[in-house]
Short mmCIF file of C-alpha atoms in Angstrom, two decimals:
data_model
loop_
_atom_site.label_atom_id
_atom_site.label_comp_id
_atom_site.label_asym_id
_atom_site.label_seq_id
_atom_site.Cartn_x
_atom_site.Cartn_y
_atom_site.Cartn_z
CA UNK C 1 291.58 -19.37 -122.89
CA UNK C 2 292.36 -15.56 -122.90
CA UNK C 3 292.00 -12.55 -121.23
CA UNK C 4 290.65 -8.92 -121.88
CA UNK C 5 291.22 -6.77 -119.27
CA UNK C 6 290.02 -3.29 -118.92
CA UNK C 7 292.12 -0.20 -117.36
CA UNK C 8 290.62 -1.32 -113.69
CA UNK C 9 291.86 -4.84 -113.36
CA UNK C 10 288.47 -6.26 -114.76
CA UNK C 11 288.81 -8.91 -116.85
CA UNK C 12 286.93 -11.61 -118.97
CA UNK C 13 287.99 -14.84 -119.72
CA UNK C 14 287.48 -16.56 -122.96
CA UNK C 15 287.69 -20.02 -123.77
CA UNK C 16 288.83 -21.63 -127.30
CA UNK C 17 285.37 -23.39 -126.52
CA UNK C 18 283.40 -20.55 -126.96
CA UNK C 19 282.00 -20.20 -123.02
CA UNK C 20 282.95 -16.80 -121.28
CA UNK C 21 283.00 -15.22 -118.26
CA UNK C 22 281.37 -11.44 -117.64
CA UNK C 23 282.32 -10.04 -114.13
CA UNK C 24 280.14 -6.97 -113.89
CA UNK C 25 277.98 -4.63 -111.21
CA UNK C 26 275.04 -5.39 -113.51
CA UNK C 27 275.61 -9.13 -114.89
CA UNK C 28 277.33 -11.85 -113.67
CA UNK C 29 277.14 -14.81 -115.84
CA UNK C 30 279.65 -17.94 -116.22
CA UNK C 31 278.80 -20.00 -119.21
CA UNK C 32 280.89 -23.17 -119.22
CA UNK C 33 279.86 -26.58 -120.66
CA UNK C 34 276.03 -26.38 -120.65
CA UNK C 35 276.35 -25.12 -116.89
CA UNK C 36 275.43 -21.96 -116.09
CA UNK C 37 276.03 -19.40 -112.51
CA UNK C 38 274.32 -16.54 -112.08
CA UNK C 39 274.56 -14.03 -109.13
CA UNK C 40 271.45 -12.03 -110.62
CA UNK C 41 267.99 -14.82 -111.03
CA UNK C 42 266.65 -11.98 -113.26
CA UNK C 43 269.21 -11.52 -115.76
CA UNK C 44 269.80 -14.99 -117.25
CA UNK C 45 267.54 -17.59 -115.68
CA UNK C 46 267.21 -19.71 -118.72
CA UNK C 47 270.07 -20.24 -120.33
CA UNK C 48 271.81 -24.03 -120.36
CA UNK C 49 274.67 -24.16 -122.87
CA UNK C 50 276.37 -21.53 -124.60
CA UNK C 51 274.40 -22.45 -127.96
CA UNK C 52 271.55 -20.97 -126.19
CA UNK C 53 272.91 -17.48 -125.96
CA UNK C 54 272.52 -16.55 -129.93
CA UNK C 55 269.56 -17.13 -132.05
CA UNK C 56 270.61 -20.26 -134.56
CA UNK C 57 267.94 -19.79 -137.21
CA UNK C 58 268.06 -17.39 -140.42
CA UNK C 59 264.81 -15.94 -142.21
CA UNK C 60 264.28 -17.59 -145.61
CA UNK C 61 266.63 -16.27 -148.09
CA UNK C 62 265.40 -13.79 -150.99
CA UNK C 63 265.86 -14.86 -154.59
CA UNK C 64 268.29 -13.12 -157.29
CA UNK C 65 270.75 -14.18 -159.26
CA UNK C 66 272.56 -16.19 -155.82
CA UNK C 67 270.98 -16.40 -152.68
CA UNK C 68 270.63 -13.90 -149.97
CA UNK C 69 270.91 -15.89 -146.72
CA UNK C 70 269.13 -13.25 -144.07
CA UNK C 71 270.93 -12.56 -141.00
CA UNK C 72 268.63 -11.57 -138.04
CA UNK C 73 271.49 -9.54 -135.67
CA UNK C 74 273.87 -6.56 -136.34
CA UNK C 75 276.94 -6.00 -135.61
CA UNK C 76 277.50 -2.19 -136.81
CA UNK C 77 281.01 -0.48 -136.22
CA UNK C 78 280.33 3.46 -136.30
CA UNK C 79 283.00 5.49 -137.50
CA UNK C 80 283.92 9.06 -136.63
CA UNK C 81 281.51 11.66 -139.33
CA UNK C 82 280.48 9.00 -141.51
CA UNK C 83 276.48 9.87 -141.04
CA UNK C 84 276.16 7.28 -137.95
CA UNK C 85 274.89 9.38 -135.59
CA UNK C 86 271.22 9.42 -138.23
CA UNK C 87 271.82 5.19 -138.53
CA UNK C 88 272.21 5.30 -134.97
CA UNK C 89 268.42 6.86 -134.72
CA UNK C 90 267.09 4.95 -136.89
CA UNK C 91 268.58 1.13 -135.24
CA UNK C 92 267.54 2.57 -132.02
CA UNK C 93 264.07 2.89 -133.22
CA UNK C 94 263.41 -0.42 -134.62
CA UNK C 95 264.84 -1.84 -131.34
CA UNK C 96 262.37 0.32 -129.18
CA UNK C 97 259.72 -0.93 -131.83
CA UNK C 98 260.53 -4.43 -131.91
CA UNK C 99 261.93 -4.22 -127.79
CA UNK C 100 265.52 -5.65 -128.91
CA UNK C 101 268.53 -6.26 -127.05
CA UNK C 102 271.31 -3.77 -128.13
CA UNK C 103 274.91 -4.51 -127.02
CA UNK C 104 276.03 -1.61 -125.12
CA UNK C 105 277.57 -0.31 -121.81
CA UNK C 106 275.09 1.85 -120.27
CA UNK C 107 274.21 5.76 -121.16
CA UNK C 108 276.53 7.45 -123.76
CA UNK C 109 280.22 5.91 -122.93
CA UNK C 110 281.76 5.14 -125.93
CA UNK C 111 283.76 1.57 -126.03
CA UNK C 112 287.32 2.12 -126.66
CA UNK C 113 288.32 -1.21 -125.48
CA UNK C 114 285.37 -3.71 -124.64
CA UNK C 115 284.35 -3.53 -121.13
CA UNK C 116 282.34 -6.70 -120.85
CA UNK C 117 281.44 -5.52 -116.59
CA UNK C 118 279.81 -3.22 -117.87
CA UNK C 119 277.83 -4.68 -120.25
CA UNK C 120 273.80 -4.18 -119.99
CA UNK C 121 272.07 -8.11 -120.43
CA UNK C 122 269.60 -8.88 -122.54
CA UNK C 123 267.03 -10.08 -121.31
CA UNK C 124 266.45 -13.50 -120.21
CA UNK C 125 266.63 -16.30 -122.26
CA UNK C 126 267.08 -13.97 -125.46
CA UNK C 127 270.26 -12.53 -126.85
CA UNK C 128 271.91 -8.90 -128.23
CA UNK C 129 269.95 -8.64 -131.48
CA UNK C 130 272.10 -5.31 -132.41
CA UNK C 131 275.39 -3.37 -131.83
CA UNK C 132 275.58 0.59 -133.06
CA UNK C 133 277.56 2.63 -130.43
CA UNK C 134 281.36 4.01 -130.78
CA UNK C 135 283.59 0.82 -130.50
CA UNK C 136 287.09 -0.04 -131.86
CA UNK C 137 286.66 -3.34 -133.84
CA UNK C 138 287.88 -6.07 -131.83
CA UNK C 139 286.33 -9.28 -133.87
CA UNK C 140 287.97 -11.78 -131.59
CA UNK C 141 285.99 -10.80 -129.07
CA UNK C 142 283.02 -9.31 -130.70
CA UNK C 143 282.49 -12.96 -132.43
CA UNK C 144 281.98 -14.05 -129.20
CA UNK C 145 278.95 -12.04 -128.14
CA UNK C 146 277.57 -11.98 -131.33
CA UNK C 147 278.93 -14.60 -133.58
CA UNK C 148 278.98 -14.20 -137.71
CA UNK C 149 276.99 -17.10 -138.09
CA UNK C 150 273.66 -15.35 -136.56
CA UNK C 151 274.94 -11.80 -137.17
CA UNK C 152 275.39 -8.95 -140.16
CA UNK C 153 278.83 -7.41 -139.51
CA UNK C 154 278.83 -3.95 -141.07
CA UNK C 155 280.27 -0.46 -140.92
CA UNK C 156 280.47 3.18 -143.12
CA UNK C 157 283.17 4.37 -145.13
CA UNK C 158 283.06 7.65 -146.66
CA UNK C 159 284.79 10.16 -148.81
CA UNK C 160 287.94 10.55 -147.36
CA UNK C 161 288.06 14.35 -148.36
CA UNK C 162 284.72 14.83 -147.79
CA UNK C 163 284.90 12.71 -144.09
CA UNK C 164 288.10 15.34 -143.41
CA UNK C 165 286.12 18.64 -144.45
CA UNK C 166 283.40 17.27 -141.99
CA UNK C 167 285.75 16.33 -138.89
CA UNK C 168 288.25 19.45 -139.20
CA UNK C 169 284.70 21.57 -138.60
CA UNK C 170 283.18 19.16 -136.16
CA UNK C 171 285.82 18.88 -133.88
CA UNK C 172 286.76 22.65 -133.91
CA UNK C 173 290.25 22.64 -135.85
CA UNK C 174 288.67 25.22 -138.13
CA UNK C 175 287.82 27.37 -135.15
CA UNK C 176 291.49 26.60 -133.82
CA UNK C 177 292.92 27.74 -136.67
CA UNK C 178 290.95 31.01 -137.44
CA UNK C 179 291.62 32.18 -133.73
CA UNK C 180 295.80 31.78 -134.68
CA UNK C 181 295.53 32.71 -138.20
CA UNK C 182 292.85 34.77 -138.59
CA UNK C 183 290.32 35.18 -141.41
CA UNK C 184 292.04 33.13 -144.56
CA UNK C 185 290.42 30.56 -147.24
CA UNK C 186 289.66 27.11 -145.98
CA UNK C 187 292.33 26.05 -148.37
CA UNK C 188 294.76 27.89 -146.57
CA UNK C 189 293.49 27.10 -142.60
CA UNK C 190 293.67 23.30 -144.00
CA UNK C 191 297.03 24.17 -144.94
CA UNK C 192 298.24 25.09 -141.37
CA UNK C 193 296.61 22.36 -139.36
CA UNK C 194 298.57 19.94 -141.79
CA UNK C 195 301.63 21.38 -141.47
CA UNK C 196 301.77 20.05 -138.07
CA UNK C 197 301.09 16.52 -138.68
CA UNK C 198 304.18 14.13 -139.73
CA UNK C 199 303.89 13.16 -143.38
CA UNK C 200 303.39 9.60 -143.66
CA UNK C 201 306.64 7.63 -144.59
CA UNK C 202 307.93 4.41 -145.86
CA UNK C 203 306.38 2.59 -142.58
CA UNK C 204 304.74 4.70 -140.29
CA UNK C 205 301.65 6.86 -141.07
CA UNK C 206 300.70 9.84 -140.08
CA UNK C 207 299.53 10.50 -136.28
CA UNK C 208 296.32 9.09 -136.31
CA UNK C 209 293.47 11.88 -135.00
CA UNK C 210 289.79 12.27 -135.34
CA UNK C 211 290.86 14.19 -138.59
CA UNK C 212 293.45 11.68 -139.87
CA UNK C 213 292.52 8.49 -140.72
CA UNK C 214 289.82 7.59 -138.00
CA UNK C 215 288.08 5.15 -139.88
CA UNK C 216 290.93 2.82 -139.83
CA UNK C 217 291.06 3.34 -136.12
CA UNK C 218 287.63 2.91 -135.46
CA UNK C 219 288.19 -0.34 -137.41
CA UNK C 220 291.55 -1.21 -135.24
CA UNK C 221 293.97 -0.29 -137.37
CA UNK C 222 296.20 0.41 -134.14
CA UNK C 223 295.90 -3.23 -132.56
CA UNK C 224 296.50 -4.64 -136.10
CA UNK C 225 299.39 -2.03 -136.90
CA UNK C 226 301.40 -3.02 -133.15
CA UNK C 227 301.21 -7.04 -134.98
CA UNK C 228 303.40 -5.64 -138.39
CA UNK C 229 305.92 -3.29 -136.59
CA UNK C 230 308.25 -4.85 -139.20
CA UNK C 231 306.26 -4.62 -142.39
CA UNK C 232 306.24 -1.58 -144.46
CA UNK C 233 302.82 1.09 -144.59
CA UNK C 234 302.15 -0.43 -147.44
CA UNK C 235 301.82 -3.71 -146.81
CA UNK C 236 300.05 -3.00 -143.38
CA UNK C 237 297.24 -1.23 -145.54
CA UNK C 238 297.34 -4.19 -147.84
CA UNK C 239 296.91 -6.55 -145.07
CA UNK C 240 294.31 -4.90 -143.20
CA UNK C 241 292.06 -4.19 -146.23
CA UNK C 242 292.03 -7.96 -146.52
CA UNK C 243 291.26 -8.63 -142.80
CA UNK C 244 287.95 -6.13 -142.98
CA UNK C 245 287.05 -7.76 -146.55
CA UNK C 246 287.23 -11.12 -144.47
CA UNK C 247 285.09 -9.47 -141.11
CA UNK C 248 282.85 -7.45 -143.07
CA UNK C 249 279.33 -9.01 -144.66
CA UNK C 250 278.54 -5.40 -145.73
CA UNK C 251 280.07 -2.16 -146.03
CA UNK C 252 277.51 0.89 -146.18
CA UNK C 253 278.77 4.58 -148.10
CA UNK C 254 278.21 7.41 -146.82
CA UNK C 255 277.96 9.21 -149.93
CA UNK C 256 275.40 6.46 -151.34
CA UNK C 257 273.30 6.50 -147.84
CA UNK C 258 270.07 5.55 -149.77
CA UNK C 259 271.53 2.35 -151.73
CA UNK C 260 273.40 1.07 -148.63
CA UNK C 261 270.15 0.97 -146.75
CA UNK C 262 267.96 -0.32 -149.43
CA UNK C 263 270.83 -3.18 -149.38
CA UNK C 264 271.20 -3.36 -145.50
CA UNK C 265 267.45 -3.68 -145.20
CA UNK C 266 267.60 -7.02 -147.91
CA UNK C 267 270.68 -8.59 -146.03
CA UNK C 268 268.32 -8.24 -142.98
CA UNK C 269 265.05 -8.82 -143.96
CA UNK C 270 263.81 -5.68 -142.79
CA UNK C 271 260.81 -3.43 -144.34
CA UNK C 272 261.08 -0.16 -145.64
CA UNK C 273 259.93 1.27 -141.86
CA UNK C 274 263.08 0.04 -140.48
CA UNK C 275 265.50 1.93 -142.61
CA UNK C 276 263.04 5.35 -142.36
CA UNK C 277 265.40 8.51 -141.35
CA UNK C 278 264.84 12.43 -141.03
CA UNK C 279 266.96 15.31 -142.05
CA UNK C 280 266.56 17.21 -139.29
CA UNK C 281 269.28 19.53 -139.07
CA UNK C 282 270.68 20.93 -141.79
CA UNK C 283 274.34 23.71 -141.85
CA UNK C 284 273.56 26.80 -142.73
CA UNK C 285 277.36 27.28 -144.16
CA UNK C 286 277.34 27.25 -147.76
CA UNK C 287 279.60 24.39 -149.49
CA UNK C 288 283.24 25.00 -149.40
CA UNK C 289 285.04 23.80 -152.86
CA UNK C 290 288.45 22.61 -152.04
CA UNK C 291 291.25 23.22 -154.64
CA UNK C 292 292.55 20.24 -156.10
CA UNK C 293 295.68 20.93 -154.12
CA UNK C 294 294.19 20.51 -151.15
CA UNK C 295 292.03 17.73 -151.93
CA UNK C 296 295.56 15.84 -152.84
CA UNK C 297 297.40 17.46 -149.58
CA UNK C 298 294.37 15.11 -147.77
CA UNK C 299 294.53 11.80 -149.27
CA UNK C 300 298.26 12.01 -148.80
CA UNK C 301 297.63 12.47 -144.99
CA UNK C 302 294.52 10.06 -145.25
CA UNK C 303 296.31 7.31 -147.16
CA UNK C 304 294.89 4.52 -144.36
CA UNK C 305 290.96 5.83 -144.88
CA UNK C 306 291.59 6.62 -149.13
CA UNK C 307 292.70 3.12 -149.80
CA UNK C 308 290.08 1.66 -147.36
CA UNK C 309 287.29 3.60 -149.04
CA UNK C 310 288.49 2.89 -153.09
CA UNK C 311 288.24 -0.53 -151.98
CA UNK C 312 284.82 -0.86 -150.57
CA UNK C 313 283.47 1.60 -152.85
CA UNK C 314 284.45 -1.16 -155.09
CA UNK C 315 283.08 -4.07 -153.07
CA UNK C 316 279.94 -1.82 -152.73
CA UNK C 317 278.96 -2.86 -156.88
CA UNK C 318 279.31 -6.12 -155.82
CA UNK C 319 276.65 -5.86 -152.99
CA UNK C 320 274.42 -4.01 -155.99
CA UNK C 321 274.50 -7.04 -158.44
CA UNK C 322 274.17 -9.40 -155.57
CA UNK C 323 270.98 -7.71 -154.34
CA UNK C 324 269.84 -6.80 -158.34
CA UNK C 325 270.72 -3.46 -159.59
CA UNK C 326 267.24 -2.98 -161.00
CA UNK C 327 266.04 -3.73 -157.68
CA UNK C 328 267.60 -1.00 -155.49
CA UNK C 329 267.28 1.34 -158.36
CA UNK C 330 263.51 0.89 -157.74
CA UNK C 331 263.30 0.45 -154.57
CA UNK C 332 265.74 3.68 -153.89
CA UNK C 333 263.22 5.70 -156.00
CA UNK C 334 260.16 4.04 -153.61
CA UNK C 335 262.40 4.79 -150.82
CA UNK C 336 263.22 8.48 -151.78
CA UNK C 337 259.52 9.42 -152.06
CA UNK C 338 258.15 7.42 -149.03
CA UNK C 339 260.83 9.51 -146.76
CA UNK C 340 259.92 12.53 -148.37
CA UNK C 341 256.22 12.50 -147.52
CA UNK C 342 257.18 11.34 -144.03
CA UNK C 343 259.97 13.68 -143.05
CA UNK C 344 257.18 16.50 -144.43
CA UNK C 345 254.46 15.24 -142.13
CA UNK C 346 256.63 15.14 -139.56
CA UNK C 347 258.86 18.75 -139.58
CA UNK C 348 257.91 22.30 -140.55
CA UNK C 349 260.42 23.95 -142.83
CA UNK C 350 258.98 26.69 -142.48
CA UNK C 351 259.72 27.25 -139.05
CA UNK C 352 262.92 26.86 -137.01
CA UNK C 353 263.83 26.41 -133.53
CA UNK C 354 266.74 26.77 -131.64
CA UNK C 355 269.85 24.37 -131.99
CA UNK C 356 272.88 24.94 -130.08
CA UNK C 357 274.70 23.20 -132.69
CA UNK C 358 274.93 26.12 -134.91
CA UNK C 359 272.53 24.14 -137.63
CA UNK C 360 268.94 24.79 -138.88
CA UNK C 361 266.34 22.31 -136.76
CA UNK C 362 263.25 22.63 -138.18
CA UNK C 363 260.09 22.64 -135.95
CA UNK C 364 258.21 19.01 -135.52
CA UNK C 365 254.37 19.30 -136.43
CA UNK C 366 251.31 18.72 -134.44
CA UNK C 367 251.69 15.48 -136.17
CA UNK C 368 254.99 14.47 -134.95
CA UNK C 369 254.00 15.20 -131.72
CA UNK C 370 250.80 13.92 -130.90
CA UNK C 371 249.95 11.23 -133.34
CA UNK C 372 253.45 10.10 -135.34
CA UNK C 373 256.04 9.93 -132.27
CA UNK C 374 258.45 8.40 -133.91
CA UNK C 375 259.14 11.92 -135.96
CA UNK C 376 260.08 13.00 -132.24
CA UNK C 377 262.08 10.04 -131.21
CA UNK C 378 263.77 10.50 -134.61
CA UNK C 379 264.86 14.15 -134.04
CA UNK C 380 266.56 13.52 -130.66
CA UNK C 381 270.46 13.34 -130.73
CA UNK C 382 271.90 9.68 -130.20
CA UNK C 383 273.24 10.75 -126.29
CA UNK C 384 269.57 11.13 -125.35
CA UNK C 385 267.94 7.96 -127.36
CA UNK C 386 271.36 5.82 -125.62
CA UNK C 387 269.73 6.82 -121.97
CA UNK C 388 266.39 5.95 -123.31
CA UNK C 389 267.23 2.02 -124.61
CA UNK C 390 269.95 1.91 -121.08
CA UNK C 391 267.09 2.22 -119.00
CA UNK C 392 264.25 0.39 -121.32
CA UNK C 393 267.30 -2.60 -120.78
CA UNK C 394 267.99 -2.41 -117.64
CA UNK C 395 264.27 -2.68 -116.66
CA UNK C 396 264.57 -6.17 -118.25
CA UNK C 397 260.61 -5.42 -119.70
CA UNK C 398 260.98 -3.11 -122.29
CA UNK C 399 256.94 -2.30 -121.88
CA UNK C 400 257.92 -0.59 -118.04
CA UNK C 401 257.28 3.12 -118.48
CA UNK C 402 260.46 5.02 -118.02
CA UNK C 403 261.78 8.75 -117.18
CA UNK C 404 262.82 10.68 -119.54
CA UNK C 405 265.43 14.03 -118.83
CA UNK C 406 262.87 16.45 -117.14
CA UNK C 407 264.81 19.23 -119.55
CA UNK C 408 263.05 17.68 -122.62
CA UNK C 409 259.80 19.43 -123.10
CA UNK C 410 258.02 15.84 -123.34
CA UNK C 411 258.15 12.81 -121.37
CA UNK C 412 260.48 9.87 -123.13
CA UNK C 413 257.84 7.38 -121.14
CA UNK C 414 254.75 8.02 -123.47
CA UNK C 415 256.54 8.65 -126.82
CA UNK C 416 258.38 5.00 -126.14
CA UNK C 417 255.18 3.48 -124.69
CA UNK C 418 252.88 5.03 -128.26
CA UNK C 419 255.74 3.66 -130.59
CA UNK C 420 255.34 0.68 -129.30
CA UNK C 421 251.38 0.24 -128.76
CA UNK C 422 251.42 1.41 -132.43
CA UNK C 423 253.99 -1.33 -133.75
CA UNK C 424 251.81 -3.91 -131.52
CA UNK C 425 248.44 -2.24 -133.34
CA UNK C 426 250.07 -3.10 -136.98
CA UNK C 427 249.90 0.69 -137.42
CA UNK C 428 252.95 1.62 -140.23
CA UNK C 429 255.30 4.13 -138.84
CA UNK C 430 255.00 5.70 -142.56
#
């Protein structure tokens, strides 16, 4: 038995058996040895043994060169500017679609540490089919909820120079450093904001920010890192690379979005609908070319994310002759085209609309409005979709109408309520 206790003296106990405790203002379910208390009728009337809380049975496998054994849940671990936020959208539709049980806290808290009180329930007698907001990889626990067996575990890696360039805008270090240096190259702004960050030594690493290495944190490099105090940076890296090979099923890249759906979609046995995504906002900044000296300043600050990403973009052939090269080749090309004609149906380019964001948002049609909704459920950020899927949850029937923010200029009710009479009708979202 163990303990995980959040920064309010909540805890959760779980047993070496598998059965766990969730004390929680929402849920409060003791699973123990087939028997099973519950405080709340109407969140977990039906389940008798902790086998019964995770679907047991896999599709039938595809065929290729070896087997493809289908895994019906996911397990996704976003990381920090790795083009979740649009994977995000599109797992959140499919689970509107298909009224699925996401494993979340409610609204848009992010998980630092898993708060099991505040877990939403699925509903009863089913189980968390999915798992896509901001958490720090804790498999011990995370098995527990969702165990491998029934589940796809699977995160993003990207670029590590391209990840930086994205985060040092994002989260305003540019901005910082043009207000203290005033108008110089990228190169040389880049240049400054490193200067203040330790240079990673024999054992330690460099201060780990939302710049600097946040992949590996979002993957818990710091709970892993406090278990080899002794061991060198090296070695740490080493190790840890071999832990996520060992947690990971599947390891999407950023920078090959298309072929890591195409293969995500196979490992799941989903259609070509459930990976569909829109470009809706797009920088007006030109691209910035980093010099090479900059490029190299980077990885030697990001030497956790660089070695994490060589290795899976490795790994990632593997996944492409396990799945048939051919295959995704053709189905990428299928794929390319079939978003294409959707995202056009669904958005004007030639017409913009405001966007705080500082990004172009192109306007949705007549068509994404009125007879496609899910071109408008696709264009709202992640924050507002989160509240949308809390409250479809916590009305345990996720047919139940609900209110959307009265400062969108539509009601979240009917575009919810349409998706779904549309999935029920067999109509293709494409």
């Amino acid at each position: 038995m163990f303990e995980l206790a959040n920064d309010k003296g909540k805890r959760v106990e779980i047993s070496d058996t598998g059965s766990y405790m969730v004390n929680s203002p929402i849920i409060n379910i003791s699973v123990s040895e087939g028997v099973v208390s519950d405080t709340s009728e109407k969140v977990i009337s039906t389940l008798t043994n902790s086998d019964q809380l995770f679907e047991s049975k896999d599709k039938p496998s595809l065929s290729h060169s070896e087997q493809i054994s289908i895994k019906k849940n996911l397990m996704f671990i976003r990381t920090h500017k790795c083009g979740t936020s649009t994977l995000v959208d599109v797992f959140y539709l499919r689970g509107v679609r298909k009224r699925l049980n996401f494993f979340m806290v409610p609204y848009e808290r992010d998980i630092n540490t898993l708060d099991y009180r505040s877990l939403l329930p699925p509903r009863p007698g089913s189980v968390y089919n999915m798992q896509c907001r901001h958490i720090i990889f804790q498999p011990d626990a995370e098995h527990t909820i969702m165990p491998k067996e029934t589940s796809l575990y699977s995160t993003i890696v990207r670029s590590p120079v391209s990840q930086f360039k994205s985060a040092f805008s994002f989260f305003r270090n540019e901005f910082k450093m043009r207000l203290k240096y005033g108008d110089l190259s990228i190169d040389a702004l880049i240049g400054h904001y490193l200067d203040k960050i330790s240079e990673p030594t024999e054992y330690t690493a460099p201060a780990i920010s939302l710049s600097i290495n946040s992949v590996a944190k979002d993957l818990g490099w710091d709970a892993f890192n406090r278990r080899m105090m002794e061991s060198t940076l090296q070695e740490k890296i080493n190790a840890f690379i071999e832990h996520l090979d060992q947690e990971m099923d599947f390891v999407m890249i950023t920078d090959r979005m298309d072929e890591s759906l195409i293969i995500l979609k196979e490992y799941l046995g989903w259609n070509m609908t459930d990976i569909m995504y829109l470009n809706y906002n797009v920088s007006p900044k030109p691209k910035v070319t980093l010099s090479e000296e900059t490029k190299a300043r980077i990885l030697k600050y990001q030497v956790i994310d660089a070695q994490i990403f060589d290795h899976f973009n490795k790994t990632f052939e593997l996944h492409l002759h396990r799945v048939g090269r051919e295959k995704v080749a053709s189905q990428v090309n299928e794929f390319v085209e079939m978003r294409e004609s959707f995202e056009n149906k669904c958005l004007n380019k030639n017409k913009t609309v405001s966007n705080p964001n500082a990004s172009i948002k192109w306007e949705i049609t007549e068509y994404g409005k009125n007879i496609n909704v899910a071109c408008t459920f696709l264009q709202n950020k992640p924050s507002l979709l989160t509240e949308v899927i809390t409250q479809l949850q916590l009305s345990q029937d996720y047919t139940i109408p609900i209110k959307g923010q009265e400062t969108e200029p539509f009601l979240m009710q009917d575009i919810v309520s349409k998706i779904q009479r549309d999935y029920d009708n067999n109509e293709d979202l494409v």
